[in-house]
């Protein structure tokens, strides 16, 4: 991430999201204009990931934008797997991508693969050769690079540039037949070797690569280049607005060049067979529009680096809750609603920026606050014994499940003489301003009443292992003293009824805002936060443990937690901490 990028200030981002259909970014404005002028009557977009890894938080922006716009303007959006790069792509990633798009709340019109169009790409290349605007080059990749020139120097024409159409057709057919070795020949567009735009200096269209493809097997020894395949796929599917990230801005002239020169709209002979084969195909001339990438502090949004974390076992897989892959965020407990809220708030522009991680967390908190029922859990237990209740005392209390939403109803919470409380809710030597439990001090046990600490029990090392308290019976619910005020309220779990539970306490994967910044002499890997995962045995009230995987709760005063979607069972509950209730990082830094 570049340091020139402006950091986005959370305090200036809009407080409330705009309803779907109310967003006013420049892309939506272009679309409104195109509908108003009658240039288009329907809006068609696509999301075109390369299946060489799992999707990450950055892709969420492209997904929400493409699918969101299609939904708002009652058009459609295709999911297109850009599988023009055999060898690096894996069916496992294809399934993962489909799963992630659906998880975010979107459904595609058609699922397509760039490889569905290999025949069209080939026939279109033959057309370009016949039209005299493509040629087979014998220069080696190194020579081609040397001939290409630099940003300050024009390129030179290849000695093979003026081959006859017949010779080019013959050579290209033989490339397809597999007669030549990898790299021996390249099909290139004949544009302009002196162009100020390097992308226009006779770019490659096809290269020879004898690699097995996951969809087409060994049918093709040649594969189309991205710049060629991508725009023709858009045109073929009838995409009206091809939304991509800013790094493709300089490729736009080439995008338009290929679309215009091939002219699929007026050449049905190139794609008729697809329609006959059952593809819904109505070619159009697409317009490419670029927007800025989503960059997030404390994160990496490069598939290559995410793969490295997995391959070097620095995390526990692609869905490790510390990963900012969509499956990692999902397993962590982040919600699709929270991610959509983030993307909506950030809006769309051409301004590159790094979004502070806390903005993402705040969006997730906001969503979870509304949808997560409340429960009590103790992560770092200390025994509290109520000495003035009889041995074996038990009762059932009724708690509301959500303080702001009655529709969540109530639940039974067992209470007894011995409880677990959070170790740091007790201080033998309290710091200034400490309002929780201390020797001789009073605190309210949530939903129970006020207890006073009468005695501490220590182990042989002098650690407090138990606090013994008296309960002010007059302060219990329904009693005259129920309103008596004390400064602190703490949560608890009945020791007899609590369910021992594995809780994975997650934090940010990197301990610096910009892990790619190596000016401190460290590589991004060395910026991994060793404390980003901590596993504890916690006590949960029974109603929190007996739940389905992926159910989300606010554990009061601790944060939002989710029952792990893989490892959690009712018999052996496992929870992940999604996010704390408040941002601890800004105070840590500041
Ligand atoms: P990477 O560089 O991590 O490999 P990529 O851009 O090559 O990412 P693709 O699978 O080609 O990944 O991306 C699919 C779509 O998602 C593209 O349209 C791309 O522009 C978009 N996209 C990728 N990363 C981001 C991001 N950080 N913010 C917004 N859109 C993104
Ligand atoms: Mg890419």
XYZ file of C-alpha atoms and ligand atoms in Angstrom, residues 48-50 52 59 82 226 247-248 293 303, ligand 2:
12
model
C -14.878 -11.758 -12.951
C -12.546 -13.371 -10.383
C -9.618 -15.531 -11.339
C -6.481 -18.919 -8.222
C -13.330 -8.496 -3.621
C -11.598 -15.820 -15.507
C -6.289 -11.459 -20.231
C -4.958 -0.335 -12.533
C -6.885 -1.171 -15.718
C -9.502 -0.656 -4.833
C -4.084 -13.372 -3.127
Mg -6.518 -10.417 -11.551
